[in-house]
Short mmCIF file of C-alpha atoms in Angstrom, two decimals:
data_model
loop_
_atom_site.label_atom_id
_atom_site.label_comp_id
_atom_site.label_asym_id
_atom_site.label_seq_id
_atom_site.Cartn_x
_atom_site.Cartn_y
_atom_site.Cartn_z
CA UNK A 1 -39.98 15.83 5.63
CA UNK A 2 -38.87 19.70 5.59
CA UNK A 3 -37.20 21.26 8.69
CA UNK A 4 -37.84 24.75 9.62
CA UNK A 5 -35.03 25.83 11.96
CA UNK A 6 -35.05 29.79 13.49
CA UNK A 7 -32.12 30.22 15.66
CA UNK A 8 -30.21 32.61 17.71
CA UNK A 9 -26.92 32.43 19.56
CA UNK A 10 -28.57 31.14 22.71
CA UNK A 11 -31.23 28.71 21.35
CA UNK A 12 -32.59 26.93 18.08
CA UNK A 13 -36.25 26.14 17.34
CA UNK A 14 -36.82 23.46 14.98
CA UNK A 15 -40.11 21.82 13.57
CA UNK A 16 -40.28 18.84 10.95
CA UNK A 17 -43.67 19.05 8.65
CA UNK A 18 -44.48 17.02 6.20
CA UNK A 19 -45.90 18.12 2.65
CA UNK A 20 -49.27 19.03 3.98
CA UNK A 21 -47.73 21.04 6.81
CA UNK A 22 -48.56 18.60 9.53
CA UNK A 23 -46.30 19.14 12.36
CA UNK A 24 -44.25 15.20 12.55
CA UNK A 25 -42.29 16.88 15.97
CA UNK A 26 -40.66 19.95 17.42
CA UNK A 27 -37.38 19.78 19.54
CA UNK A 28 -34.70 22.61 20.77
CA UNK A 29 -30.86 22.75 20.40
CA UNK A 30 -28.53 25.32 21.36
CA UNK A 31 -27.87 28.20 18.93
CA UNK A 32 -26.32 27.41 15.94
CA UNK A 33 -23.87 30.62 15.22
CA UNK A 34 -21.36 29.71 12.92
CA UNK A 35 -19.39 33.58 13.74
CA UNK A 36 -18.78 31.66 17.01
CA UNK A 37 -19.34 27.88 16.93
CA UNK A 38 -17.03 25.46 14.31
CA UNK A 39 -18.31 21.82 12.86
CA UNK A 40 -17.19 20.00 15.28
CA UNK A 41 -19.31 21.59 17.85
CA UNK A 42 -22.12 22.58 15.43
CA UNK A 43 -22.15 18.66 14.95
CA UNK A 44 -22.41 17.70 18.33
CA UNK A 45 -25.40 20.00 19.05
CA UNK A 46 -26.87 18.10 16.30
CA UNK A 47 -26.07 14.90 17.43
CA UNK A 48 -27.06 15.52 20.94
CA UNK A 49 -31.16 15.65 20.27
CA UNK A 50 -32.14 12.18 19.33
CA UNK A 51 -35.36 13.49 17.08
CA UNK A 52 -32.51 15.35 15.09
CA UNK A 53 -29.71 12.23 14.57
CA UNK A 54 -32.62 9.71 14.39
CA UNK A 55 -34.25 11.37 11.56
CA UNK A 56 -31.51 13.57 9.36
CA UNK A 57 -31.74 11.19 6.64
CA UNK A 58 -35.51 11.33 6.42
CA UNK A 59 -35.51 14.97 5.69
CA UNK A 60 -36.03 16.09 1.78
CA UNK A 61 -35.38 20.23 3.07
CA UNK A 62 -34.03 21.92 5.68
CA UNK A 63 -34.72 25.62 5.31
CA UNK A 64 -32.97 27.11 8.56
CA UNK A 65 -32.24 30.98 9.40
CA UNK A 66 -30.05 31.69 11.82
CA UNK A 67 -28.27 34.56 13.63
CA UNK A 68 -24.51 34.78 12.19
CA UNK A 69 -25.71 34.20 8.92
CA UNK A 70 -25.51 37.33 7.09
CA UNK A 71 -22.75 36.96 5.19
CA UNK A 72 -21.86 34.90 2.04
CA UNK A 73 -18.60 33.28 3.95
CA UNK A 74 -21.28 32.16 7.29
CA UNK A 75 -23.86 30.80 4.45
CA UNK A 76 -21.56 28.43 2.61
CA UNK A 77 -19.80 27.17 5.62
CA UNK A 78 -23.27 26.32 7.51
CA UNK A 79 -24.37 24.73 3.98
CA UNK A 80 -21.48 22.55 3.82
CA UNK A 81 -21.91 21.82 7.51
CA UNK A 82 -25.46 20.85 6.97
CA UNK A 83 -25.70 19.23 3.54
CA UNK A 84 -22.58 16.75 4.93
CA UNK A 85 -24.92 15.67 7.88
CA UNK A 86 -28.17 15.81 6.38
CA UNK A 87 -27.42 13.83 2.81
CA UNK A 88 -30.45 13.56 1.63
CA UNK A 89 -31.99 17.13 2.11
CA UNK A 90 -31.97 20.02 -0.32
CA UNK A 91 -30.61 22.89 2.50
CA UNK A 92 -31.11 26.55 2.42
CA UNK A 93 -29.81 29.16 4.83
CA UNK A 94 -30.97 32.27 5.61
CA UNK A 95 -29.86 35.16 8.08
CA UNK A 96 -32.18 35.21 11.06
CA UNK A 97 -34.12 38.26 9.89
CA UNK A 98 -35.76 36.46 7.22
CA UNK A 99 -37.70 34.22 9.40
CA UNK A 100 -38.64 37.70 11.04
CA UNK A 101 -39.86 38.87 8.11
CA UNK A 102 -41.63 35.98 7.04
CA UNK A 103 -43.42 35.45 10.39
CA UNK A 104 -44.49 39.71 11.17
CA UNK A 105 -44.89 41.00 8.12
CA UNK A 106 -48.32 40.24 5.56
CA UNK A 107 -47.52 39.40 1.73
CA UNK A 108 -46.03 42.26 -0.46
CA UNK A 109 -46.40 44.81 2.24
CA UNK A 110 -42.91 47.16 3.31
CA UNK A 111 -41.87 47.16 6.90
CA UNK A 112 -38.86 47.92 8.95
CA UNK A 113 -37.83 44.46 10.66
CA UNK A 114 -36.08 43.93 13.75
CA UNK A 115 -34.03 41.27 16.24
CA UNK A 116 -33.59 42.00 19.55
CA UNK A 117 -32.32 38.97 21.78
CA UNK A 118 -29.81 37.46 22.46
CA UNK A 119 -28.33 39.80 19.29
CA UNK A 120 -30.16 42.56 17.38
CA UNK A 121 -30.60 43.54 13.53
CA UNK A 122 -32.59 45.79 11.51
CA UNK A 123 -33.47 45.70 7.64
CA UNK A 124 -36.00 46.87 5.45
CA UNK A 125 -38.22 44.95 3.56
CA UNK A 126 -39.65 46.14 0.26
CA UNK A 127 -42.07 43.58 -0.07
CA UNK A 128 -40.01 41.22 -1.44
CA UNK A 129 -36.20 41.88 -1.20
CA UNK A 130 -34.58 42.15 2.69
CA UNK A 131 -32.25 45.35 2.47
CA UNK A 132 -29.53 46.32 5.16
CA UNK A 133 -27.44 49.16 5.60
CA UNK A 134 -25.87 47.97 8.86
CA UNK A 135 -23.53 45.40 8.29
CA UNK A 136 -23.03 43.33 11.94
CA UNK A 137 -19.61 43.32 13.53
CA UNK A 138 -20.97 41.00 15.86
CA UNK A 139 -21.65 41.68 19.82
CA UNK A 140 -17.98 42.74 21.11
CA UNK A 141 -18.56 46.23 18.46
CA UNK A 142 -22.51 46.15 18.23
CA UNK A 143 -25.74 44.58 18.93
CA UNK A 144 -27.58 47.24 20.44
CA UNK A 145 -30.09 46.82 22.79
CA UNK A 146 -29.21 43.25 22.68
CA UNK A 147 -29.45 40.84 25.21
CA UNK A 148 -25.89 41.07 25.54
CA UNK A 149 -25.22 44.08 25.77
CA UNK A 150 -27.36 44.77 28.72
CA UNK A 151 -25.84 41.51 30.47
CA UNK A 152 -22.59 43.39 30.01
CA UNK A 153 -23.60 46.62 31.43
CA UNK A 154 -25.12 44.29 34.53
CA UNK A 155 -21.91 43.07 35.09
CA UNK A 156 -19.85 46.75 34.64
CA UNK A 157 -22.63 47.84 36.99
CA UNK A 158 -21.95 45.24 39.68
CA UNK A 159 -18.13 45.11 39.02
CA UNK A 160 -17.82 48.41 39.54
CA UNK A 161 -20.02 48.46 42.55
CA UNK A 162 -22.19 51.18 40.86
CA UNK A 163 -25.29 48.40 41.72
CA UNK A 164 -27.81 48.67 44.13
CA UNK A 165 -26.80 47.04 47.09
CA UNK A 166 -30.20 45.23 47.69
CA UNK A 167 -29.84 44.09 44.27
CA UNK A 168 -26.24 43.17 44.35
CA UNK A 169 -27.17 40.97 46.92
CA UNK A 170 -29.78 39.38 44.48
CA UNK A 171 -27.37 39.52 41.23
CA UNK A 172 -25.03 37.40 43.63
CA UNK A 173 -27.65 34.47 44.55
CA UNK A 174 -28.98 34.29 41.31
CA UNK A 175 -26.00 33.95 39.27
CA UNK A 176 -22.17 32.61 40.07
CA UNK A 177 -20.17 36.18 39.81
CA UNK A 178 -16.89 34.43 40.89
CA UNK A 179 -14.23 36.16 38.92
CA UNK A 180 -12.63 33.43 37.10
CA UNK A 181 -15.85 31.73 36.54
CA UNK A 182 -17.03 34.42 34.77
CA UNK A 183 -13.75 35.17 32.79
CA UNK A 184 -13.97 31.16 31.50
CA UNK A 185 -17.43 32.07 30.39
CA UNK A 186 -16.33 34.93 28.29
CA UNK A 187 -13.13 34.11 27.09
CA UNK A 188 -12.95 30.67 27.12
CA UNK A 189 -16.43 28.63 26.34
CA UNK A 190 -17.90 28.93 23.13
CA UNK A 191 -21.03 31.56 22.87
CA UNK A 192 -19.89 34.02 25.11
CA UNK A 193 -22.38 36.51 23.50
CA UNK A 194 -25.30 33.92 24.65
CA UNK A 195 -23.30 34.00 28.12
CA UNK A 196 -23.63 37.63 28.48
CA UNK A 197 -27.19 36.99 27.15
CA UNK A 198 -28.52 35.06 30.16
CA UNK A 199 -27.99 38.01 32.45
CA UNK A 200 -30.67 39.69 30.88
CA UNK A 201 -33.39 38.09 32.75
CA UNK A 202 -32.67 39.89 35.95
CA UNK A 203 -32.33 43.20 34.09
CA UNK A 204 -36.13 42.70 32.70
CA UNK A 205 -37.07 41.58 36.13
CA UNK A 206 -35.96 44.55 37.46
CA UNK A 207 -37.06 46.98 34.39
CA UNK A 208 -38.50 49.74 36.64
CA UNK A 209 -35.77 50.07 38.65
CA UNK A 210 -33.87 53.58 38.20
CA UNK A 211 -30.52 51.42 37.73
CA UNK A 212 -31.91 49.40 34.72
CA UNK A 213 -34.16 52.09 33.17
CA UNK A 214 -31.15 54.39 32.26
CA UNK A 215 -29.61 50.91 30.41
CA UNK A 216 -32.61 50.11 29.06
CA UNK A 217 -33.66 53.78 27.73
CA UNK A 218 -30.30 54.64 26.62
CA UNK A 219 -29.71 51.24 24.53
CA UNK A 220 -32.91 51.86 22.94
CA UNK A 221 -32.07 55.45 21.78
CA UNK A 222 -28.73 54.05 20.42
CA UNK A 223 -30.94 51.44 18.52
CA UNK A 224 -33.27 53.60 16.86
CA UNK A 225 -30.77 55.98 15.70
CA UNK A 226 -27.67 53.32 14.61
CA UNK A 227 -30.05 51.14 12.90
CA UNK A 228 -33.81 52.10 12.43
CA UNK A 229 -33.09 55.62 11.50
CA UNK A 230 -30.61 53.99 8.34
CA UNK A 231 -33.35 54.33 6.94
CA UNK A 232 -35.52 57.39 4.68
CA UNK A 233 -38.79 55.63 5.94
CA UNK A 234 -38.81 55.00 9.40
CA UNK A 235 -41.72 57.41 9.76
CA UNK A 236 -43.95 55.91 6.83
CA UNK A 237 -43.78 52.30 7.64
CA UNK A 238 -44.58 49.73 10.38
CA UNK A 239 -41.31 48.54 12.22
CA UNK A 240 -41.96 44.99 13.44
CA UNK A 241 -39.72 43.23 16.51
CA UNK A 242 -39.03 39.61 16.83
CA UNK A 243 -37.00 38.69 20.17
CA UNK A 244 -37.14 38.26 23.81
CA UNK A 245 -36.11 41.39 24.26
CA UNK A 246 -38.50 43.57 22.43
CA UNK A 247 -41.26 41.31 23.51
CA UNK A 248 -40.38 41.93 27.00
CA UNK A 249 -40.02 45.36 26.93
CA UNK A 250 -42.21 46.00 24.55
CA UNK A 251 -44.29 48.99 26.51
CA UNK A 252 -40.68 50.65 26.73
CA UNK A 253 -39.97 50.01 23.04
CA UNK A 254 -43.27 51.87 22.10
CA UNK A 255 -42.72 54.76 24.51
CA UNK A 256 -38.90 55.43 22.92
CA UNK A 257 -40.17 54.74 19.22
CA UNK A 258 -43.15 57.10 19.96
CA UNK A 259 -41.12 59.85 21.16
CA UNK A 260 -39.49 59.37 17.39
CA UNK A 261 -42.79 58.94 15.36
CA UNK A 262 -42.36 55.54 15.26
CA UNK A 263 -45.01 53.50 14.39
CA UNK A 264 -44.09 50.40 16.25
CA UNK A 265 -45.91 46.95 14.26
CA UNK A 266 -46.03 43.32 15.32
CA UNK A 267 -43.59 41.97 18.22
CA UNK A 268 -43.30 38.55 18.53
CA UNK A 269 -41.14 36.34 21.03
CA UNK A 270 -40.06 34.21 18.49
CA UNK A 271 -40.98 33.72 14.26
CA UNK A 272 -41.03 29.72 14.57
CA UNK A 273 -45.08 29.37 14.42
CA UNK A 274 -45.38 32.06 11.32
CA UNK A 275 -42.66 30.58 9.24
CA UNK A 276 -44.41 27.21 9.54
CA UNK A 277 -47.52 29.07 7.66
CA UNK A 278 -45.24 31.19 5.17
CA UNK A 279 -43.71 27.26 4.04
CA UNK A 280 -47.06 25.84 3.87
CA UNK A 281 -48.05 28.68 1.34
CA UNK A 282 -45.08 28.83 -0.11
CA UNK A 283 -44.66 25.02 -1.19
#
């Protein structure tokens, strides 16, 4: 049994297969982000989906890619996590932008791919080796046009009463703003980044709204030219999007990377589905 796990800071999608790629059952933890999250938690998200704990010693592979993993220190520690509580399975991990790749772009072609959710990221792909020039300080210094960042600005905006006061009415029955609730959140309980994250809902809900447009257009500029414009070839090859985010905003994605000469490729919610074909090929 091989498990195929794509997670982000807020959520993990995971799908057991067997050799013939016949799906045996999918579940959902919470993200998995070993920048934020130690064993002992990492553990208990495990332990706390019975499809996981009932079968981790049935499973021959886990391949999982994961936000957080995109250093050398995140790998080893989530590989020691991982091969301690599933014994019997060969584990490989992977920074979230591989699954990206693997699920947006077609065999031995170049593209530009990118995360935006709950974090963001942007490499290149040269058909067969991921390259980055951006190396992640994680969301206090970056993640642009993340899902964080604009839950951030939604709370500077209604903090410093600069919201709407229709909407601040809304922002307050939708969501607890008491001040210490939200200070445990953020400084306090693990995933604050995923915290943040959840605000970004109300910002998409309200996308044509003067108030979240400037967020919206201005964190989008400061993506394309922090981390898509790294690169020589921006203009000469497909940039693909994986995330909530981008799929949600998608018609103001194209608009900003059109305005740059852009050529704006696949955009996908999440790269679960495609990385269950990529494994089935690539037995």
């Amino acid at each position: 049994m091989k498990l195929l796990v794509d997670s982000g800071s807020t959520k993990a999608d995971w799908i057991a297969i067997d050799d013939n790629g016949k799906v045996l059952f999918t579940t959902q933890t919470l993200g998995l982000n070993p920048e934020v999250l130690d064993k002992e938690e990492i553990i208990n998200r495990l332990e706390d989906k019975f499809d996981i704990s009932h079968n981790k010693d049935k499973a021959t592979h886990l391949f999982f890619y994961g936000a957080g993993c995109g250093t050398d220190r995140m790998k080893n520690f989530l590989t020691e996590v991982f091969s301690d509580y599933f014994s019997q399975a060969k584990v490989v991990v992977h920074e979230d932008t591989y699954a990206a790749v693997y699920a947006t772009t077609p065999k031995d072609e170049q593209a530009i791919v990118c995360i935006l959710g709950t974090g963001s990221n942007c490499s290149y792909f040269d058909g067969s080796i991921l390259h980055q020039k951006v190396q992640s300080l994680g969301y206090i210094a970056m993640d642009d046009c993340s899902g964080n960042r604009f839950g951030r600005h939604l709370l500077r905006g209604y903090y410093f009463n600069k919201m709407p006061k229709e909407m601040a009415v809304e922002f307050e029955e939708e969501y607890n703003l008491d001040a210490d609730f939200v200070k445990n959140n953020l400084y306090k309980e693990p995933n604050p980044n995923a915290y943040l994250a959840r605000f970004a809902k109300f910002l998409i809900k309200h996308k044509d709204t003067d108030f979240c447009k400037k967020y919206i257009y201005a964190e989008m500029e400061d993506f394309v030219e922090n981390y898509i414009k790294q690169f020589d070839n921006h203009n000469s090859v497909a940039v693909h999007f994986v995330g909530s985010i981008a799929f949600y905003l998608k018609d103001e994605l194209t608009e900003v990377l059109s305005k740059h000469n852009i050529k704006i490729g696949n955009v996908l919610r999440r790269p679960i589905d495609g990385l269950i074909a990529y494994h089935i090929l690539n037995k």
